[in-house]
Amino acid sequence: ALRVGDDDVRAAVAEWERRHDELARQCEGLPLVPAHGGWSALFDAEAAGLDAPELSRRLLEQKVAATPMTDAWGGPVARRHVRLVFSNEPVERLFLLGERMRAALP
């Protein structure tokens, strides 16, 4: 960021925001905890009726990588979530997320 111009940084931030917005749109109506300035969002597995490791397993079957959170990631409340990293996902691939998320849920 220090070596490139401000325009490049603004373009990168705009793209990450676009990716986040699409992830949020795809998960509309689901228990998503949106990112607040980061590159990943959390999904509340327990609110969706599963524990985080089981949701992670089911999502992987749908070709979605979601990391189950552990106590090391934020204490006891963390373990009910899976982490969805969107920073490197093209928006076009995120178009499939909602369908895949819903297919993994009970």
PDB file of C-alpha atoms in Angstrom:
ATOM      1  CA  ALA A   1       0.000   0.000   0.000  1.00  0.00           C
ATOM      2  CA  LEU A   2       2.907   2.356   0.644  1.00  0.00           C
ATOM      3  CA  ARG A   3       4.508   1.738  -2.755  1.00  0.00           C
ATOM      4  CA  VAL A   4       1.462   1.962  -4.965  1.00  0.00           C
ATOM      5  CA  GLY A   5      -0.667   4.989  -5.476  1.00  0.00           C
ATOM      6  CA  ASP A   6      -3.849   5.784  -3.578  1.00  0.00           C
ATOM      7  CA  ASP A   7      -5.883   4.901  -6.661  1.00  0.00           C
ATOM      8  CA  ASP A   8      -4.691   1.290  -6.463  1.00  0.00           C
ATOM      9  CA  VAL A   9      -5.568   1.079  -2.782  1.00  0.00           C
ATOM     10  CA  ARG A  10      -9.011   2.571  -3.429  1.00  0.00           C
ATOM     11  CA  ALA A  11      -9.583   0.079  -6.253  1.00  0.00           C
ATOM     12  CA  ALA A  12      -8.614  -2.852  -4.013  1.00  0.00           C
ATOM     13  CA  VAL A  13     -10.900  -1.678  -1.210  1.00  0.00           C
ATOM     14  CA  ALA A  14     -13.766  -1.166  -3.675  1.00  0.00           C
ATOM     15  CA  GLU A  15     -13.319  -4.727  -4.976  1.00  0.00           C
ATOM     16  CA  TRP A  16     -13.275  -6.215  -1.459  1.00  0.00           C
ATOM     17  CA  GLU A  17     -16.433  -4.259  -0.632  1.00  0.00           C
ATOM     18  CA  ARG A  18     -18.060  -5.574  -3.816  1.00  0.00           C
ATOM     19  CA  ARG A  19     -17.168  -9.138  -2.827  1.00  0.00           C
ATOM     20  CA  HIS A  20     -18.464  -8.644   0.706  1.00  0.00           C
ATOM     21  CA  ASP A  21     -21.698  -7.108  -0.560  1.00  0.00           C
ATOM     22  CA  GLU A  22     -22.302 -10.100  -2.839  1.00  0.00           C
ATOM     23  CA  LEU A  23     -21.591 -12.547  -0.008  1.00  0.00           C
ATOM     24  CA  ALA A  24     -24.084 -10.680   2.185  1.00  0.00           C
ATOM     25  CA  ARG A  25     -26.657 -10.644  -0.627  1.00  0.00           C
ATOM     26  CA  GLN A  26     -26.258 -14.377  -1.153  1.00  0.00           C
ATOM     27  CA  CYS A  27     -26.741 -15.028   2.577  1.00  0.00           C
ATOM     28  CA  GLU A  28     -29.736 -12.722   2.946  1.00  0.00           C
ATOM     29  CA  GLY A  29     -32.149 -14.183   5.487  1.00  0.00           C
ATOM     30  CA  LEU A  30     -29.462 -16.483   6.908  1.00  0.00           C
ATOM     31  CA  PRO A  31     -27.559 -15.931  10.179  1.00  0.00           C
ATOM     32  CA  LEU A  32     -24.555 -14.148   8.682  1.00  0.00           C
ATOM     33  CA  VAL A  33     -22.371 -11.867  10.801  1.00  0.00           C
ATOM     34  CA  PRO A  34     -21.044  -9.454   8.174  1.00  0.00           C
ATOM     35  CA  ALA A  35     -17.463  -8.307   8.107  1.00  0.00           C
ATOM     36  CA  HIS A  36     -16.832  -4.906   9.591  1.00  0.00           C
ATOM     37  CA  GLY A  37     -13.732  -3.850   7.717  1.00  0.00           C
ATOM     38  CA  GLY A  38     -12.148  -7.295   7.458  1.00  0.00           C
ATOM     39  CA  TRP A  39     -11.819  -9.875   4.728  1.00  0.00           C
ATOM     40  CA  SER A  40     -14.032 -12.564   6.214  1.00  0.00           C
ATOM     41  CA  ALA A  41     -17.560 -12.906   7.540  1.00  0.00           C
ATOM     42  CA  LEU A  42     -18.908 -15.288  10.148  1.00  0.00           C
ATOM     43  CA  PHE A  43     -21.883 -17.570   9.761  1.00  0.00           C
ATOM     44  CA  ASP A  44     -23.727 -18.638  12.912  1.00  0.00           C
ATOM     45  CA  ALA A  45     -23.925 -22.422  12.532  1.00  0.00           C
ATOM     46  CA  GLU A  46     -25.897 -22.951  15.739  1.00  0.00           C
ATOM     47  CA  ALA A  47     -28.550 -20.456  14.670  1.00  0.00           C
ATOM     48  CA  ALA A  48     -28.857 -22.540  11.503  1.00  0.00           C
ATOM     49  CA  GLY A  49     -29.323 -25.739  13.534  1.00  0.00           C
ATOM     50  CA  LEU A  50     -25.829 -27.255  13.310  1.00  0.00           C
ATOM     51  CA  ASP A  51     -22.541 -27.108  15.144  1.00  0.00           C
ATOM     52  CA  ALA A  52     -19.691 -25.387  13.319  1.00  0.00           C
ATOM     53  CA  PRO A  53     -17.649 -28.518  12.439  1.00  0.00           C
ATOM     54  CA  GLU A  54     -20.745 -30.225  10.963  1.00  0.00           C
ATOM     55  CA  LEU A  55     -21.672 -27.141   8.947  1.00  0.00           C
ATOM     56  CA  SER A  56     -18.097 -26.877   7.706  1.00  0.00           C
ATOM     57  CA  ARG A  57     -18.226 -30.528   6.573  1.00  0.00           C
ATOM     58  CA  ARG A  58     -21.573 -30.039   4.820  1.00  0.00           C
ATOM     59  CA  LEU A  59     -20.385 -26.869   3.116  1.00  0.00           C
ATOM     60  CA  LEU A  60     -17.268 -28.601   1.836  1.00  0.00           C
ATOM     61  CA  GLU A  61     -19.535 -31.172   0.177  1.00  0.00           C
ATOM     62  CA  GLN A  62     -21.128 -28.180  -1.592  1.00  0.00           C
ATOM     63  CA  LYS A  63     -17.677 -26.879  -2.623  1.00  0.00           C
ATOM     64  CA  VAL A  64     -17.639 -24.077  -0.042  1.00  0.00           C
ATOM     65  CA  ALA A  65     -14.632 -23.838   2.272  1.00  0.00           C
ATOM     66  CA  ALA A  66     -15.644 -22.527   5.698  1.00  0.00           C
ATOM     67  CA  THR A  67     -13.391 -22.820   8.717  1.00  0.00           C
ATOM     68  CA  PRO A  68     -15.006 -23.785  12.023  1.00  0.00           C
ATOM     69  CA  MET A  69     -13.988 -21.268  14.640  1.00  0.00           C
ATOM     70  CA  THR A  70     -12.438 -22.396  17.911  1.00  0.00           C
ATOM     71  CA  ASP A  71     -12.045 -20.840  21.332  1.00  0.00           C
ATOM     72  CA  ALA A  72      -8.664 -19.524  20.178  1.00  0.00           C
ATOM     73  CA  TRP A  73     -10.492 -17.323  17.656  1.00  0.00           C
ATOM     74  CA  GLY A  74     -12.523 -15.402  20.205  1.00  0.00           C
ATOM     75  CA  GLY A  75     -13.571 -17.405  23.211  1.00  0.00           C
ATOM     76  CA  PRO A  76     -16.633 -19.560  23.735  1.00  0.00           C
ATOM     77  CA  VAL A  77     -18.902 -17.588  21.389  1.00  0.00           C
ATOM     78  CA  ALA A  78     -16.520 -18.247  18.482  1.00  0.00           C
ATOM     79  CA  ARG A  79     -17.150 -21.997  18.383  1.00  0.00           C
ATOM     80  CA  ARG A  80     -20.708 -21.506  17.111  1.00  0.00           C
ATOM     81  CA  HIS A  81     -19.462 -19.880  13.904  1.00  0.00           C
ATOM     82  CA  VAL A  82     -17.754 -20.789  10.660  1.00  0.00           C
ATOM     83  CA  ARG A  83     -15.558 -18.280   8.892  1.00  0.00           C
ATOM     84  CA  LEU A  84     -16.132 -17.375   5.236  1.00  0.00           C
ATOM     85  CA  VAL A  85     -13.138 -15.650   3.641  1.00  0.00           C
ATOM     86  CA  PHE A  86     -14.261 -13.649   0.628  1.00  0.00           C
ATOM     87  CA  SER A  87     -11.211 -11.486  -0.043  1.00  0.00           C
ATOM     88  CA  ASN A  88      -9.826 -13.680  -2.821  1.00  0.00           C
ATOM     89  CA  GLU A  89     -13.096 -14.944  -4.312  1.00  0.00           C
ATOM     90  CA  PRO A  90     -14.211 -13.444  -7.606  1.00  0.00           C
ATOM     91  CA  VAL A  91     -17.723 -12.015  -7.422  1.00  0.00           C
ATOM     92  CA  GLU A  92     -18.798 -14.363 -10.190  1.00  0.00           C
ATOM     93  CA  ARG A  93     -17.987 -17.372  -8.009  1.00  0.00           C
ATOM     94  CA  LEU A  94     -19.797 -15.826  -5.045  1.00  0.00           C
ATOM     95  CA  PHE A  95     -22.997 -15.853  -7.124  1.00  0.00           C
ATOM     96  CA  LEU A  96     -23.295 -19.570  -6.255  1.00  0.00           C
ATOM     97  CA  LEU A  97     -22.806 -19.155  -2.511  1.00  0.00           C
ATOM     98  CA  GLY A  98     -26.427 -18.704  -1.462  1.00  0.00           C
ATOM     99  CA  GLU A  99     -27.598 -21.821  -3.258  1.00  0.00           C
ATOM    100  CA  ARG A 100     -24.721 -23.851  -1.832  1.00  0.00           C
ATOM    101  CA  MET A 101     -25.195 -22.515   1.698  1.00  0.00           C
ATOM    102  CA  ARG A 102     -28.882 -23.380   1.673  1.00  0.00           C
ATOM    103  CA  ALA A 103     -28.170 -26.872   0.305  1.00  0.00           C
ATOM    104  CA  ALA A 104     -25.881 -27.529   3.283  1.00  0.00           C
ATOM    105  CA  LEU A 105     -28.438 -26.521   5.905  1.00  0.00           C
ATOM    106  CA  PRO A 106     -30.932 -28.899   7.510  1.00  0.00           C
TER     107      PRO A 106
END
